[in-house]
Coordinates of C-alpha atoms and ligand atoms in Angstrom, one line a residue:
M15 CA -17.6 195.3 -97.8
A16 CA -14.3 196.2 -97.8
L17 CA -11.5 197.5 -99.9
L18 CA -8.1 194.8 -99.7
T19 CA -5.1 196.3 -100.1
I20 CA -3.2 194.9 -103.8
L21 CA 0.9 194.3 -103.0
E22 CA 2.8 195.8 -105.5
Y23 CA 5.5 194.8 -107.2
P24 CA 8.4 193.6 -106.7
D25 CA 6.4 192.4 -103.4
P26 CA 7.8 188.8 -102.9
R27 CA 4.3 187.9 -101.7
L28 CA 2.4 187.6 -104.7
R29 CA 5.3 184.8 -106.0
T30 CA 2.9 182.6 -103.9
R31 CA 1.5 180.0 -105.1
A32 CA -2.2 179.9 -104.5
E33 CA -3.4 177.0 -103.2
P34 CA -7.0 175.6 -104.5
V35 CA -10.4 176.1 -102.9
T36 CA -12.2 173.9 -100.8
V37 CA -15.0 176.2 -98.2
F38 CA -17.0 178.0 -99.5
D39 CA -18.4 179.2 -96.7
E40 CA -19.6 183.0 -96.0
A41 CA -16.6 184.0 -95.6
F42 CA -15.6 182.8 -99.1
G43 CA -18.4 185.0 -100.1
R44 CA -17.4 187.7 -99.0
L45 CA -13.8 187.7 -100.2
V46 CA -15.1 187.6 -103.2
D47 CA -17.7 190.6 -103.2
D48 CA -14.9 192.4 -101.5
M49 CA -12.3 191.5 -104.1
F50 CA -14.6 192.9 -106.8
E51 CA -14.7 196.9 -104.5
T52 CA -11.1 196.3 -104.5
M53 CA -10.9 195.8 -109.0
Y54 CA -14.0 199.0 -109.7
A55 CA -12.2 201.3 -107.1
A56 CA -8.3 200.9 -108.4
P57 CA -9.9 201.1 -111.5
G58 CA -8.8 198.0 -112.6
I59 CA -10.8 194.6 -114.7
G60 CA -9.2 191.6 -113.2
L61 CA -8.4 190.2 -109.6
A62 CA -6.1 187.6 -108.9
A63 CA -6.9 186.7 -103.8
T64 CA -2.8 186.2 -104.3
Q65 CA -2.5 190.0 -105.4
V66 CA -4.3 190.5 -102.4
D67 CA -2.4 188.3 -100.3
A68 CA -5.2 185.3 -100.5
H69 CA -3.0 182.8 -101.7
R70 CA -6.6 180.7 -103.0
Q71 CA -7.0 179.7 -106.0
L72 CA -9.8 182.9 -106.6
I73 CA -10.2 185.0 -110.1
V74 CA -13.1 187.9 -110.3
I75 CA -13.0 189.3 -113.8
D76 CA -15.4 192.7 -115.3
T77 CA -14.1 193.5 -118.8
S78 CA -18.0 195.7 -119.5
E79 CA -17.7 199.2 -119.7
E80 CA -20.7 199.4 -117.4
K81 CA -19.1 197.1 -114.8
N82 CA -22.3 194.9 -114.7
E83 CA -20.1 191.4 -116.0
R84 CA -19.0 189.6 -112.9
H85 CA -16.6 186.5 -113.4
V86 CA -15.8 184.3 -111.2
F87 CA -13.8 181.5 -111.5
V88 CA -12.1 179.1 -108.7
N89 CA -9.7 176.6 -109.1
P90 CA -9.4 177.1 -113.1
V91 CA -8.0 174.8 -115.7
I92 CA -7.5 175.8 -119.1
L93 CA -8.7 172.6 -121.3
E94 CA -8.0 173.8 -124.5
K95 CA -5.6 176.9 -125.6
S96 CA -5.9 178.3 -129.4
G97 CA -4.8 181.2 -131.8
T98 CA -2.7 184.4 -130.2
A99 CA -3.1 188.0 -129.1
V100 CA -0.5 190.4 -128.7
T101 CA -2.1 192.9 -125.9
E102 CA -0.4 196.1 -124.3
E103 CA -1.3 194.8 -120.8
G104 CA -1.6 196.7 -117.4
C105 CA -1.3 195.7 -113.5
L106 CA -2.4 196.4 -110.6
S107 CA 0.7 195.2 -108.6
V108 CA 3.1 196.6 -111.3
P109 CA 1.6 200.1 -111.2
G110 CA 1.8 202.6 -114.1
I111 CA 3.7 200.1 -116.3
F112 CA 2.2 199.2 -119.8
D113 CA 4.4 196.0 -122.3
E114 CA 2.9 194.1 -125.4
V115 CA 2.7 190.3 -124.2
Q116 CA 1.5 187.5 -126.2
R117 CA -0.8 184.5 -124.9
A118 CA -3.9 182.4 -126.7
S119 CA -6.4 184.0 -128.3
H120 CA -9.4 181.5 -127.5
V121 CA -9.0 179.1 -124.6
R122 CA -11.7 177.0 -122.8
V123 CA -11.5 176.5 -118.6
R124 CA -13.1 174.9 -116.2
A125 CA -14.0 176.2 -113.4
R126 CA -16.2 176.5 -110.3
D127 CA -18.2 179.2 -109.2
R128 CA -19.1 181.2 -106.6
H129 CA -20.4 178.1 -104.9
G130 CA -19.0 175.8 -105.6
I131 CA -20.6 174.5 -109.1
E132 CA -18.3 173.7 -111.5
F133 CA -19.0 174.6 -115.3
E134 CA -16.6 175.1 -119.0
Q135 CA -16.7 177.4 -120.2
D136 CA -15.3 179.8 -123.6
L137 CA -13.2 183.0 -123.9
E138 CA -12.1 184.9 -125.9
G139 CA -10.2 188.5 -126.7
I140 CA -10.0 190.6 -123.6
L141 CA -11.3 187.4 -121.5
A142 CA -9.7 185.3 -122.5
V143 CA -6.4 187.2 -121.7
C144 CA -7.2 188.2 -118.2
L145 CA -7.8 185.4 -117.6
Q146 CA -4.4 184.1 -118.6
H147 CA -2.3 187.1 -117.2
E148 CA -5.2 186.3 -113.8
M149 CA -3.3 182.5 -113.3
D150 CA -0.6 183.5 -113.3
H151 CA -1.3 185.0 -110.6
L152 CA -2.0 182.7 -108.6
D153 CA 1.1 180.3 -110.5
G154 CA 3.0 182.9 -108.4
K155 CA 4.3 184.8 -111.6
L156 CA 3.9 188.3 -112.8
F157 CA 3.3 189.9 -117.2
V158 CA 6.4 191.7 -115.8
D159 CA 8.8 187.6 -116.2
Y160 CA 7.6 188.0 -119.3
L161 CA 10.0 191.0 -120.4
S162 CA 13.7 191.2 -120.9
D163 CA 15.8 191.4 -117.1
L164 CA 16.6 195.4 -118.8
K165 CA 12.9 196.6 -118.8
R166 CA 12.1 194.3 -115.6
E167 CA 14.8 196.5 -113.8
R168 CA 14.2 199.6 -114.6
I169 CA 10.3 198.7 -114.0
R170 CA 11.8 198.1 -110.7
K171 CA 14.0 200.9 -110.1
K172 CA 10.5 203.2 -111.3
L173 CA 7.9 201.5 -109.4
D174 CA 10.6 202.2 -106.1
K175 CA 11.0 205.7 -107.2
E176 CA 7.3 206.4 -107.1
R177 CA 6.7 205.3 -104.4
K178 CA 9.4 207.0 -102.3
A179 CA 8.1 210.4 -104.2
R180 CA 3.9 208.7 -102.9
G181 CA 5.4 208.6 -99.7
T182 CA 6.4 212.0 -99.5
S183 CA 3.6 213.9 -100.9
T184 CA -0.5 213.6 -100.4
T185 CA -1.9 213.7 -104.2
A186 CA -1.7 209.6 -106.1
P187 CA 1.5 210.7 -108.8
V188 CA 0.1 207.6 -111.5
P189 CA -2.6 209.1 -113.4
A190 CA -4.7 205.4 -114.3
R191 CA -5.0 203.5 -117.6
V192 CA -7.0 201.0 -118.6
P193 CA -6.9 198.1 -118.3
A194 CA -4.9 196.6 -115.7
L195 CA -5.2 193.4 -114.8
Ligands
ZN210 ZN1 -1.4 191.4 -112.6

């Protein structure tokens, strides 16, 4: 297994639309494993393939405390949405930034698992929010797109400054906070 590099906003590759997965071979299984390892190490609770520069419709999620509930969604399609949830979201591609986003509180999704087997699942709460956040990544969309232009510009400048600071220092200045998706 290997840790993958997570792209950071405003990297234009984060705007790429992911292609459907058609081959469920050993290499694909390795990508799934590497994405889980990368997500746990970050640490985060969700990761879309777009974020590791693999532009395929693949999402991994684990919102459990014990980190033992692995969810894999390949070629996900939302069949139903209902309710509203406002959550303070974070993103591994927008490190250290958290803001409120409104999404559906319940979704029914159809997807394939890592072996290509199709399934349907109802998701509630943080799991539903997380899936919608990750599905946005597959469309080249980021949670900061829901914020005002002014806020987004401030975030871009802040990250730029932090990246420059990181370049001259050996210690990582940004403390981790969850949820990072
Ligand atoms: Zn994200």
